[in-house]
PDB file of N, CA and C in Angstrom:
ATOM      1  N   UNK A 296     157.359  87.757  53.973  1.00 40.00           N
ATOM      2  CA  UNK A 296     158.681  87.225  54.214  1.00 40.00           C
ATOM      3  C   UNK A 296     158.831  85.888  53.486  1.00 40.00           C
ATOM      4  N   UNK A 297     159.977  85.416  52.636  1.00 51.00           N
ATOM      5  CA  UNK A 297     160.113  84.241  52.102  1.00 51.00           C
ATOM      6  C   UNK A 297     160.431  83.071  53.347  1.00 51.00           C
ATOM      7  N   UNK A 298     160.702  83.178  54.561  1.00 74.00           N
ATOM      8  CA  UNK A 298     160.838  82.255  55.416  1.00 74.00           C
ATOM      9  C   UNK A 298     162.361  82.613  56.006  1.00 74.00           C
ATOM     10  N   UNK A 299     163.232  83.477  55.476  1.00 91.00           N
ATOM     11  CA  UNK A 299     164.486  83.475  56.230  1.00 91.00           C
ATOM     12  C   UNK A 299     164.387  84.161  57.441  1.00 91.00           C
ATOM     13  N   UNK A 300     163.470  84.988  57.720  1.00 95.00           N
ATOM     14  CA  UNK A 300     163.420  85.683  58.973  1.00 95.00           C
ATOM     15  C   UNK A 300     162.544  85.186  60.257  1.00 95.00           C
ATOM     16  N   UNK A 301     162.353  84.530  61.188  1.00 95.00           N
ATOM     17  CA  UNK A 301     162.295  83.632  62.197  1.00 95.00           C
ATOM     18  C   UNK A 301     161.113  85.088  62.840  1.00 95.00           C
ATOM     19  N   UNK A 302     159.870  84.729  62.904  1.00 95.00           N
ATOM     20  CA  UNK A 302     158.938  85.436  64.037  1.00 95.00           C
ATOM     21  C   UNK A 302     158.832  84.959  64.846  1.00 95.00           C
ATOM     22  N   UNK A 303     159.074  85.841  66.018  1.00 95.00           N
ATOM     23  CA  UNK A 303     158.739  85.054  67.442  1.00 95.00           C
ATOM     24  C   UNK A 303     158.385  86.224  68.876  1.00 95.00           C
ATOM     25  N   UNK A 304     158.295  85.231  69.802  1.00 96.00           N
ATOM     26  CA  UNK A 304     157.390  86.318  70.425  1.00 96.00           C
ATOM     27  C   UNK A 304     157.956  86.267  71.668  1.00 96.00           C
ATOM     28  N   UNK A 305     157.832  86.935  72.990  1.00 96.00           N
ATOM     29  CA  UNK A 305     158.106  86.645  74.140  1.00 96.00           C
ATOM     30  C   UNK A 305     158.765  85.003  75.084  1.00 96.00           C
ATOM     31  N   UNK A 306     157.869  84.709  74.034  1.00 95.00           N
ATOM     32  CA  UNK A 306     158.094  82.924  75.089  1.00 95.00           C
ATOM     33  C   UNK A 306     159.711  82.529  74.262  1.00 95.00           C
ATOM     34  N   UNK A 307     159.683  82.854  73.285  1.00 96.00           N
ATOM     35  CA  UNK A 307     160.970  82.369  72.391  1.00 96.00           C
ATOM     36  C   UNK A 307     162.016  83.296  72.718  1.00 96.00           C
ATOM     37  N   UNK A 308     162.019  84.518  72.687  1.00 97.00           N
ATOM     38  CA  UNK A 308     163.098  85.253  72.924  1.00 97.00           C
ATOM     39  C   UNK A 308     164.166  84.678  73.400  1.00 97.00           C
ATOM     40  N   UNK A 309     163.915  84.496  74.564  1.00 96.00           N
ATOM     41  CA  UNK A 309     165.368  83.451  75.898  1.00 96.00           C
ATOM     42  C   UNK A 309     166.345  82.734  75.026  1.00 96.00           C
ATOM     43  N   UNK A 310     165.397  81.943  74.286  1.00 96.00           N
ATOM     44  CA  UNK A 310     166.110  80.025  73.710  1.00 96.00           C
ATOM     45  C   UNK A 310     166.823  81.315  72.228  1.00 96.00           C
ATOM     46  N   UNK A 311     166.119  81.967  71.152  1.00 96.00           N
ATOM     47  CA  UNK A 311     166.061  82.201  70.318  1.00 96.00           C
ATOM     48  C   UNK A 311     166.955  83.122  69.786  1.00 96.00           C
ATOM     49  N   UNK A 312     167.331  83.888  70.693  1.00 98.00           N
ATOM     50  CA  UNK A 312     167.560  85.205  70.734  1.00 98.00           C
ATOM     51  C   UNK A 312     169.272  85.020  71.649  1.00 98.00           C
ATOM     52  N   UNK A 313     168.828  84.643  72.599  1.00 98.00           N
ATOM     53  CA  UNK A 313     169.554  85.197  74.129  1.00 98.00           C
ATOM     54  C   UNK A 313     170.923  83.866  74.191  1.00 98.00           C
ATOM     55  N   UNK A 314     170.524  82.919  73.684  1.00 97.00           N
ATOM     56  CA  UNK A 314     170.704  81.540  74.051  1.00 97.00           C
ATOM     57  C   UNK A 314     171.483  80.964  72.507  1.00 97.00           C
ATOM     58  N   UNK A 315     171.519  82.443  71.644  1.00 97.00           N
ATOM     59  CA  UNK A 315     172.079  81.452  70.097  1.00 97.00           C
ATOM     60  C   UNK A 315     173.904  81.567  70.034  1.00 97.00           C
ATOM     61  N   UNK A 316     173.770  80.466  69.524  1.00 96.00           N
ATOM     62  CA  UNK A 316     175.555  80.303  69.339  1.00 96.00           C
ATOM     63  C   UNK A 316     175.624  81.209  68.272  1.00 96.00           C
ATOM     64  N   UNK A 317     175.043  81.755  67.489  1.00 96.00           N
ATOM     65  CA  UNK A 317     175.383  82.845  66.222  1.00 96.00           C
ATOM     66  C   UNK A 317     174.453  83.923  66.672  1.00 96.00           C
ATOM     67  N   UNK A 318     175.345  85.257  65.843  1.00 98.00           N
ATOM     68  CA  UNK A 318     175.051  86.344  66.835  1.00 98.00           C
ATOM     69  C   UNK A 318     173.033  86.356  65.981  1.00 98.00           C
ATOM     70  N   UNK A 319     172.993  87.408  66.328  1.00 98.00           N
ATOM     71  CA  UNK A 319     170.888  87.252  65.937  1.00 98.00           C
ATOM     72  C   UNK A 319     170.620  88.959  65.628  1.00 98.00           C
ATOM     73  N   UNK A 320     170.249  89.489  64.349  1.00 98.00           N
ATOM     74  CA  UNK A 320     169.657  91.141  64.217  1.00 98.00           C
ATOM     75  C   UNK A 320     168.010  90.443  64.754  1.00 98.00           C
ATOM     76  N   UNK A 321     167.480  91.448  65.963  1.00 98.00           N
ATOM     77  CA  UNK A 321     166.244  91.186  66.114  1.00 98.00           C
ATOM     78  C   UNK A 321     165.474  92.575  65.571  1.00 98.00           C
ATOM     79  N   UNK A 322     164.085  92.332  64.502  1.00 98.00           N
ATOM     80  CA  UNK A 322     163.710  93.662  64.204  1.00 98.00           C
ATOM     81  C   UNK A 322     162.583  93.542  65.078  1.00 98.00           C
ATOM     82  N   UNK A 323     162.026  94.666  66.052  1.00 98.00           N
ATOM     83  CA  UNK A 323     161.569  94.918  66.454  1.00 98.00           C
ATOM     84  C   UNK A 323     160.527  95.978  65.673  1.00 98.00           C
ATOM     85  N   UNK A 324     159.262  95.332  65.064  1.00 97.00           N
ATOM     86  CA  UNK A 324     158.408  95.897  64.372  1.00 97.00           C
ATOM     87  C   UNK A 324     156.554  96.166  64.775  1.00 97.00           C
ATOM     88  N   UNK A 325     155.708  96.681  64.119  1.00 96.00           N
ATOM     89  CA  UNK A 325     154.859  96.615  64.130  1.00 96.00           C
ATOM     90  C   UNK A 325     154.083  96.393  62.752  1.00 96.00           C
ATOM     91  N   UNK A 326     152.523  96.378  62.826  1.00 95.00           N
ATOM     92  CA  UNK A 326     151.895  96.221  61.071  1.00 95.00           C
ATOM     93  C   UNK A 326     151.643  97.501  60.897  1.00 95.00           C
ATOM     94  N   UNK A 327     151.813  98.424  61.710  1.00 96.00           N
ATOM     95  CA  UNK A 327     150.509  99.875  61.499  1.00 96.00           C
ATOM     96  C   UNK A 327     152.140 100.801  61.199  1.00 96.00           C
ATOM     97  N   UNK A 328     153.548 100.401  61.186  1.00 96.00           N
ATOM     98  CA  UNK A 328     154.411 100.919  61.071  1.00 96.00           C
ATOM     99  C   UNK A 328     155.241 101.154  59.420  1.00 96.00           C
ATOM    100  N   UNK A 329     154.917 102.114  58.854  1.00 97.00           N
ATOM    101  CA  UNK A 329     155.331 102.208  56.975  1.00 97.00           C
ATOM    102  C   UNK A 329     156.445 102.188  57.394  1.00 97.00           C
ATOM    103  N   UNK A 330     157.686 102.177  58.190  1.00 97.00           N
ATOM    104  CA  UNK A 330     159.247 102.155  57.960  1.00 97.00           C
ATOM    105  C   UNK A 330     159.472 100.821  58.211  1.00 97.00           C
ATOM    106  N   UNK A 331     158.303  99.962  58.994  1.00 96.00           N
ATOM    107  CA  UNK A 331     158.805  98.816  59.134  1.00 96.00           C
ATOM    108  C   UNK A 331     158.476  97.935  57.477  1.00 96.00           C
ATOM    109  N   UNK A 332     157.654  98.151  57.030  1.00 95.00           N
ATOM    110  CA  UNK A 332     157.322  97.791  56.353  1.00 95.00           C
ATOM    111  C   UNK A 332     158.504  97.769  54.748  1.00 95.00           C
ATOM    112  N   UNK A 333     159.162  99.034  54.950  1.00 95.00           N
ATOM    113  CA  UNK A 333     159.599  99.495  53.358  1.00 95.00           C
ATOM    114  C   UNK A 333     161.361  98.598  53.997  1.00 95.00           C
ATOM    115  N   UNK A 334     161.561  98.191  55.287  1.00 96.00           N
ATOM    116  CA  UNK A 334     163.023  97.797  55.955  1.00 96.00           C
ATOM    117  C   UNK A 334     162.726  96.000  55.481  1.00 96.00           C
ATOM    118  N   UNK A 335     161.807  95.854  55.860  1.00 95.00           N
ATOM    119  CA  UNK A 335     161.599  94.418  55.996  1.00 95.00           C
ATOM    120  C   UNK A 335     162.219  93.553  54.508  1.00 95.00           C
ATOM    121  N   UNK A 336     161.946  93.842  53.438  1.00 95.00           N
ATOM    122  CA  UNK A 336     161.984  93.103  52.790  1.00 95.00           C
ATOM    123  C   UNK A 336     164.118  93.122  52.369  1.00 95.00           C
ATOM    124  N   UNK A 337     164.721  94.065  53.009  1.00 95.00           N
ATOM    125  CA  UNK A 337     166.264  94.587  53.134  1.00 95.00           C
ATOM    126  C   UNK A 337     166.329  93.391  54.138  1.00 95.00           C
ATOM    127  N   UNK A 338     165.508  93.318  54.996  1.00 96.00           N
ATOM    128  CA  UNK A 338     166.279  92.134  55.761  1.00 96.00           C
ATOM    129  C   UNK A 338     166.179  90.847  55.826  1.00 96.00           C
ATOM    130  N   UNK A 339     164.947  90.573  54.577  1.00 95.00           N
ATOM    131  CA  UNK A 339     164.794  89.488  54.556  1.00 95.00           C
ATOM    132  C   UNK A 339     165.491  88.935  53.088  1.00 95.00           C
ATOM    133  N   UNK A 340     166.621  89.622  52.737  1.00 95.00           N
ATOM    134  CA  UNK A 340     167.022  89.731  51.600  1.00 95.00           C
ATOM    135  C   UNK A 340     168.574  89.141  52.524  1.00 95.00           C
ATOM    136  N   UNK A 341     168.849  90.553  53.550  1.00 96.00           N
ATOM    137  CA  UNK A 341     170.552  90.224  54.369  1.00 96.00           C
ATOM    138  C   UNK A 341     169.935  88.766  54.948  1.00 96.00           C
ATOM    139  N   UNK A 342     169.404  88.205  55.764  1.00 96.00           N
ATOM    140  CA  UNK A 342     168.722  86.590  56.528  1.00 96.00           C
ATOM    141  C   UNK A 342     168.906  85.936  54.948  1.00 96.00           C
ATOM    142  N   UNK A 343     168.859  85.698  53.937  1.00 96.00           N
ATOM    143  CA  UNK A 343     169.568  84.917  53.042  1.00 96.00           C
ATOM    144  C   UNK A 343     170.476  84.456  52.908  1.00 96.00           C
ATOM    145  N   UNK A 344     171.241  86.088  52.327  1.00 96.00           N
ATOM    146  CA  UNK A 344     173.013  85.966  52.333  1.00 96.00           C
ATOM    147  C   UNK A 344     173.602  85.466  53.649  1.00 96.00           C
ATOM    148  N   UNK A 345     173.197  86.216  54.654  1.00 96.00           N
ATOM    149  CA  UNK A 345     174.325  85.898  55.882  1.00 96.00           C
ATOM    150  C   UNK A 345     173.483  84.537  56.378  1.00 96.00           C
ATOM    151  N   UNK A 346     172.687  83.378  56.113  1.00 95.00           N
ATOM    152  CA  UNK A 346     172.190  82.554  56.349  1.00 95.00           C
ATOM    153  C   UNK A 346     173.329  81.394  56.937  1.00 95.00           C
ATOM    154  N   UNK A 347     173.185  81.143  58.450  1.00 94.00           N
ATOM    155  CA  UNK A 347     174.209  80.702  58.648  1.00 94.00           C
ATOM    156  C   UNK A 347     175.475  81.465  59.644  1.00 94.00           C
ATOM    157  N   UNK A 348     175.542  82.640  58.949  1.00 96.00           N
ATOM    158  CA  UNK A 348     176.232  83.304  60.280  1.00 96.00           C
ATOM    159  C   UNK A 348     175.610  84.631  60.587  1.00 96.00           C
ATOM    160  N   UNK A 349     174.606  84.369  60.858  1.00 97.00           N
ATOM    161  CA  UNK A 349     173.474  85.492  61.349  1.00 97.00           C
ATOM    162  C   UNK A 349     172.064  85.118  60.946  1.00 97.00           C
ATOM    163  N   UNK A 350     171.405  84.923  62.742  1.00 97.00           N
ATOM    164  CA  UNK A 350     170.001  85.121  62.337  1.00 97.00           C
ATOM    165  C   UNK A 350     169.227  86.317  62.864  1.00 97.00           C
ATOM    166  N   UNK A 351     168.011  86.431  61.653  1.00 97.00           N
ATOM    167  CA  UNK A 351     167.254  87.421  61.532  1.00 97.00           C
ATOM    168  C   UNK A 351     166.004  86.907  62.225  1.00 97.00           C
ATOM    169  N   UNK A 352     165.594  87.979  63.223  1.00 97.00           N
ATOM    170  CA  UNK A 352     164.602  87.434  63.806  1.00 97.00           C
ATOM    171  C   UNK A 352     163.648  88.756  63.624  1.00 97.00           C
ATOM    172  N   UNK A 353     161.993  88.725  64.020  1.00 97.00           N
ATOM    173  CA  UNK A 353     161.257  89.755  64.038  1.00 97.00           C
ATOM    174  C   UNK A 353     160.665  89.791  65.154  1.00 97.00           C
ATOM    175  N   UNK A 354     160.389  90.435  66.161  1.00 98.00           N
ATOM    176  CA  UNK A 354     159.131  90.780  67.080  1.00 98.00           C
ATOM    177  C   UNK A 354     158.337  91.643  66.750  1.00 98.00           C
ATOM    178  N   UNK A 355     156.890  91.304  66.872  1.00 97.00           N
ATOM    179  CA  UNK A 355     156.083  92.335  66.631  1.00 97.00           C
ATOM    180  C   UNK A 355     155.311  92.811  68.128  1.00 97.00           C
ATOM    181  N   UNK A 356     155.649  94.191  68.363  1.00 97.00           N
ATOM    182  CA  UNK A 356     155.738  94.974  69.279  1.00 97.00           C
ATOM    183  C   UNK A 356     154.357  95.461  69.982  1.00 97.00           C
ATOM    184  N   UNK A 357     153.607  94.864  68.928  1.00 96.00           N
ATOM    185  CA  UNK A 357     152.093  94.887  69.129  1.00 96.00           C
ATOM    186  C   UNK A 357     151.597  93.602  70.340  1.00 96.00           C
ATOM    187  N   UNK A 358     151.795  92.775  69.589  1.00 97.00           N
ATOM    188  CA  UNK A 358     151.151  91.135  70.129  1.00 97.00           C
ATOM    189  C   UNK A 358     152.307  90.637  71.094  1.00 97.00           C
ATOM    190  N   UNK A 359     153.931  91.652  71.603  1.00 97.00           N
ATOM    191  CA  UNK A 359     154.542  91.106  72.450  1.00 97.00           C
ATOM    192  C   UNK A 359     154.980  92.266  73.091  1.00 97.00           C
ATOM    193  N   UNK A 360     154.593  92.805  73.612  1.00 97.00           N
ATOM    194  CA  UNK A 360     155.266  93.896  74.524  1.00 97.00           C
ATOM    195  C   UNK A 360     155.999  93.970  75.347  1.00 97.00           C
ATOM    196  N   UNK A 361     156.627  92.460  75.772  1.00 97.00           N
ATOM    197  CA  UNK A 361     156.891  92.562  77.546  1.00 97.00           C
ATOM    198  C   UNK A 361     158.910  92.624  77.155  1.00 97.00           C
ATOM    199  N   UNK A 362     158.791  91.890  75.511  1.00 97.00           N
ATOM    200  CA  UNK A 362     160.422  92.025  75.312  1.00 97.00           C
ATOM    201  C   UNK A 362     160.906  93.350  74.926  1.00 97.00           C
ATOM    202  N   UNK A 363     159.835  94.186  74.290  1.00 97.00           N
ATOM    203  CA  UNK A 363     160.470  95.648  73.719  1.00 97.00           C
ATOM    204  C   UNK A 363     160.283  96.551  74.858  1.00 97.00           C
ATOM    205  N   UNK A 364     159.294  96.387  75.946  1.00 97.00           N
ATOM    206  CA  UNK A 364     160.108  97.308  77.139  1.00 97.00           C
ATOM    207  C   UNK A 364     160.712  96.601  78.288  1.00 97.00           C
ATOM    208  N   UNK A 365     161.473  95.256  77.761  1.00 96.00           N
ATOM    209  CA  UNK A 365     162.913  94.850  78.609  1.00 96.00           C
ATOM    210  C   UNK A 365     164.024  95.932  77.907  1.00 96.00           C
ATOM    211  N   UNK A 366     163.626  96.133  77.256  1.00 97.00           N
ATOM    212  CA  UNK A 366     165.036  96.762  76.119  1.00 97.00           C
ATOM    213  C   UNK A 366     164.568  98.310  75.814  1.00 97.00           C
ATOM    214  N   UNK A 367     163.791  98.867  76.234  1.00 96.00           N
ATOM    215  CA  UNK A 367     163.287 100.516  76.220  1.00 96.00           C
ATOM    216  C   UNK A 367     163.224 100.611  74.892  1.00 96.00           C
ATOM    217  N   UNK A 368     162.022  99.899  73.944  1.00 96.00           N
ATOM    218  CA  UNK A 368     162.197 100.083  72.866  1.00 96.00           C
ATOM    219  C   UNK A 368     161.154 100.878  72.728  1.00 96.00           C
ATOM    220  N   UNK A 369     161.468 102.363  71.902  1.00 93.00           N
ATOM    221  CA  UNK A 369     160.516 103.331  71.489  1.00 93.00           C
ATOM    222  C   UNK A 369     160.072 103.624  70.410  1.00 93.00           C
ATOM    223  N   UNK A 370     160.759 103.265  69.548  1.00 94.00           N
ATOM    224  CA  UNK A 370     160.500 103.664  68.342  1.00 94.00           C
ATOM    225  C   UNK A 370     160.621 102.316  66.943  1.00 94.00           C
ATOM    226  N   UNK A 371     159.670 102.585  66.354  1.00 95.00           N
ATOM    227  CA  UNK A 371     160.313 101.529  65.146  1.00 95.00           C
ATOM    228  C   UNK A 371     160.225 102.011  63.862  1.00 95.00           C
ATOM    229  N   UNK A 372     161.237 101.036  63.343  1.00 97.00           N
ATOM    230  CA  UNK A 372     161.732  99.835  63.360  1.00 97.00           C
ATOM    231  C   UNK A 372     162.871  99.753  64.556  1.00 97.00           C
ATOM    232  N   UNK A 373     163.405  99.058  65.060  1.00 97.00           N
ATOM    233  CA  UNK A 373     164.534  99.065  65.838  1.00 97.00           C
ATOM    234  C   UNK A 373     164.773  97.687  65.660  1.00 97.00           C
ATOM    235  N   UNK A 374     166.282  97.895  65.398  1.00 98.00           N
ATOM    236  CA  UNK A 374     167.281  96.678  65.178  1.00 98.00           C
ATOM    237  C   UNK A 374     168.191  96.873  66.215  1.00 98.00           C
ATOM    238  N   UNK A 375     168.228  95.264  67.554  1.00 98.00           N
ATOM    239  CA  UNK A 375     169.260  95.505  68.217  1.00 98.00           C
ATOM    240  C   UNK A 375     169.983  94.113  67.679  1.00 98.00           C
ATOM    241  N   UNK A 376     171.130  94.115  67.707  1.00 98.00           N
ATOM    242  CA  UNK A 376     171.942  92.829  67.367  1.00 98.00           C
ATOM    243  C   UNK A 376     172.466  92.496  68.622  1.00 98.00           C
ATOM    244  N   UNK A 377     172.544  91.150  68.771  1.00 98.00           N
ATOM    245  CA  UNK A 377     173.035  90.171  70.027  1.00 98.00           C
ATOM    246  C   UNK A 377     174.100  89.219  69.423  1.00 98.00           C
ATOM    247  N   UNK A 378     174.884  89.410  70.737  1.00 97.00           N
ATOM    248  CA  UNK A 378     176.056  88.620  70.201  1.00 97.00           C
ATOM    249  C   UNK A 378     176.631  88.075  71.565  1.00 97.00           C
ATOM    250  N   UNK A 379     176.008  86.700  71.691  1.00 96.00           N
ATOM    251  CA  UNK A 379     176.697  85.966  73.229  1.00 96.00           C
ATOM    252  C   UNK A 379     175.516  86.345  74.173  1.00 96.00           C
ATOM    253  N   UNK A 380     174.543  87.007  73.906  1.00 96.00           N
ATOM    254  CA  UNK A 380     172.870  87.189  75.086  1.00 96.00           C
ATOM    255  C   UNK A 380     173.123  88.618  75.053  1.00 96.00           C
ATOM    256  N   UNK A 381     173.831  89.328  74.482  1.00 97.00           N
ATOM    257  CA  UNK A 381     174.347  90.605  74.938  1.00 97.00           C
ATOM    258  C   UNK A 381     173.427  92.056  73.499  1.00 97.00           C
ATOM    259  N   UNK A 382     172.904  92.796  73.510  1.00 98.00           N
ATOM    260  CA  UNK A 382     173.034  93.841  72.756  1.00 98.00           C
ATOM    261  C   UNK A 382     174.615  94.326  72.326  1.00 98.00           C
ATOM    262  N   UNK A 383     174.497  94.428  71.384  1.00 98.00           N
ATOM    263  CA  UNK A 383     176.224  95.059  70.727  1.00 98.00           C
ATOM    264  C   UNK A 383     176.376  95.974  70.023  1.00 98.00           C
ATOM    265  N   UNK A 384     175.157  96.105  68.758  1.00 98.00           N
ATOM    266  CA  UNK A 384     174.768  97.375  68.180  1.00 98.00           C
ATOM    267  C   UNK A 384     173.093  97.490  68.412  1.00 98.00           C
ATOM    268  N   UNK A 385     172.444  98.998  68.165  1.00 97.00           N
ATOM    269  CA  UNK A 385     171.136  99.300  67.552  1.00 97.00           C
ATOM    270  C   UNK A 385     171.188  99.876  66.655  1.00 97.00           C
ATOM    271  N   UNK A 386     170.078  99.952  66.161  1.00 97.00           N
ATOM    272  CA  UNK A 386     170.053 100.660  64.467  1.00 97.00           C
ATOM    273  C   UNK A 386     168.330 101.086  64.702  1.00 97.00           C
ATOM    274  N   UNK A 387     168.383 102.315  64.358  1.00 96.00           N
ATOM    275  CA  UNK A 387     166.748 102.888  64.698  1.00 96.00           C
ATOM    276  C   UNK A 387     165.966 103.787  63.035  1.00 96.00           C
ATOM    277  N   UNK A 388     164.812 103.139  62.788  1.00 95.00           N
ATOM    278  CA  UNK A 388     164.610 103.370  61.526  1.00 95.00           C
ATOM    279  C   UNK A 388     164.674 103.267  60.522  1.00 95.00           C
ATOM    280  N   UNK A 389     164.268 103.372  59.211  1.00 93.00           N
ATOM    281  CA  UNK A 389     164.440 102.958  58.194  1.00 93.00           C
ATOM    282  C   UNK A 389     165.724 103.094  57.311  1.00 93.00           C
ATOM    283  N   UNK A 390     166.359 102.408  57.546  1.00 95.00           N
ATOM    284  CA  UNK A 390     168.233 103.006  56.892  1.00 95.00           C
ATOM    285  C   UNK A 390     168.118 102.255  55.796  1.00 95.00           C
ATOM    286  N   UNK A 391     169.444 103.412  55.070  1.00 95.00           N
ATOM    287  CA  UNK A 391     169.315 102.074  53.538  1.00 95.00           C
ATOM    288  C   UNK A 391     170.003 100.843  53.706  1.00 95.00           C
ATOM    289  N   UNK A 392     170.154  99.989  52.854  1.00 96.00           N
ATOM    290  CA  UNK A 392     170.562  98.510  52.808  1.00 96.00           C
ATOM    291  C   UNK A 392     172.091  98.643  53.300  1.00 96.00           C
ATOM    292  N   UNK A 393     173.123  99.798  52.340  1.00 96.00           N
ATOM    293  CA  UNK A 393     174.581  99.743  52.498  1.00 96.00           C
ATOM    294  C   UNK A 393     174.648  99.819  54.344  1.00 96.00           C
ATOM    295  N   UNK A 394     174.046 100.575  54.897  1.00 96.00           N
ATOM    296  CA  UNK A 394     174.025 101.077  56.172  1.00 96.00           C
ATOM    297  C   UNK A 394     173.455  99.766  57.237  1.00 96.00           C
ATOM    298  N   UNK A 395     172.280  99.175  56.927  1.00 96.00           N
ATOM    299  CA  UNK A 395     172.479  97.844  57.519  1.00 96.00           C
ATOM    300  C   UNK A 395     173.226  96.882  57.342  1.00 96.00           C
ATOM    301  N   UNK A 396     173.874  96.819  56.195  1.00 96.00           N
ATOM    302  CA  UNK A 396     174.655  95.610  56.033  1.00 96.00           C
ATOM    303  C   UNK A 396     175.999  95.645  56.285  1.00 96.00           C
ATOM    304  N   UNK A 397     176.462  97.332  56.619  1.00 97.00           N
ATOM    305  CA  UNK A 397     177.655  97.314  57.132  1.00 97.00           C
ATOM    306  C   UNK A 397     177.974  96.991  58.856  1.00 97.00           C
ATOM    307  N   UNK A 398     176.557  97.281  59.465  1.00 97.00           N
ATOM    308  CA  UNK A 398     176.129  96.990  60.932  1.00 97.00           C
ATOM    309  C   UNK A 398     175.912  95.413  61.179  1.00 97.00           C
ATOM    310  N   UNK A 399     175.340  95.158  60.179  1.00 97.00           N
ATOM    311  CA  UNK A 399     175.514  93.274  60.080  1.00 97.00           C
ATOM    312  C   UNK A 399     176.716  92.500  59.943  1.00 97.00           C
ATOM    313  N   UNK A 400     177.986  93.229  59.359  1.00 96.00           N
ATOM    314  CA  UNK A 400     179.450  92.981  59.250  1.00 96.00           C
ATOM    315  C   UNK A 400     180.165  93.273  60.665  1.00 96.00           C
ATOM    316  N   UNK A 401     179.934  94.343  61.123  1.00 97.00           N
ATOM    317  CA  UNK A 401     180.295  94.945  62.320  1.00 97.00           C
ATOM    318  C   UNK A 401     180.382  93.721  63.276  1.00 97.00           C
ATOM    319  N   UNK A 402     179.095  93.264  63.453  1.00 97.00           N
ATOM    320  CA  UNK A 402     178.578  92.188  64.563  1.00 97.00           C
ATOM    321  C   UNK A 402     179.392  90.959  64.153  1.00 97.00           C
ATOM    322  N   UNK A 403     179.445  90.690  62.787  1.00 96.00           N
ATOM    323  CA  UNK A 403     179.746  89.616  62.897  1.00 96.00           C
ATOM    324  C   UNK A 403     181.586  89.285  63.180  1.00 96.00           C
TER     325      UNK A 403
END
């Protein structure tokens, strides 16, 4: 990641996530996951552009478990977007760029 995408873990979620005046795509990933892997660098590309009115955050689902089953997360990659502490969209899997970035417009 060049630095636009914010890792964080359980303890941050609340302040980070839940608590932001701009809405937040959180990817919910792992390392042992190839879709997370081939998505990541799509979003650390959109956390550029929309820098400012959208942050990109990552959890890794491995080393934090207790936020991806607050949210019944099963599968990854999973993108839920927050807007006001709230879920507003998900996005599950490796989609192409046009398809996230029209879900990143959506939110905003």
């Amino acid at each position: 990641m060049a630095g636009n995408v914010i890792e964080l873990g359980d303890a941050e979620f609340q302040r980070e996530v839940l608590e932001s005046q701009e809405p937040v795509l959180v990817d919910f990933t792992a390392t042992w996951c190839p879709p997370c892997r081939v998505i990541a660098p799509v979003i650390d590309t959109l956390a550029a552009e929309y820098k400012g009115r959208m942050k990109m955050v990552k959890l890794n689902v491995d080393d934090h478990p207790r936020t991806p089953e607050q949210y019944g997360i099963r599968a990854m990659p999973t993108l839920l977007f927050f807007k006001g502490g709230k879920v507003v969209k998900q996005v599950v899997g490796a989609v192409p760029r046009a398809k996230l970035e029209e879900a990143v417009r959506q939110v905003l």
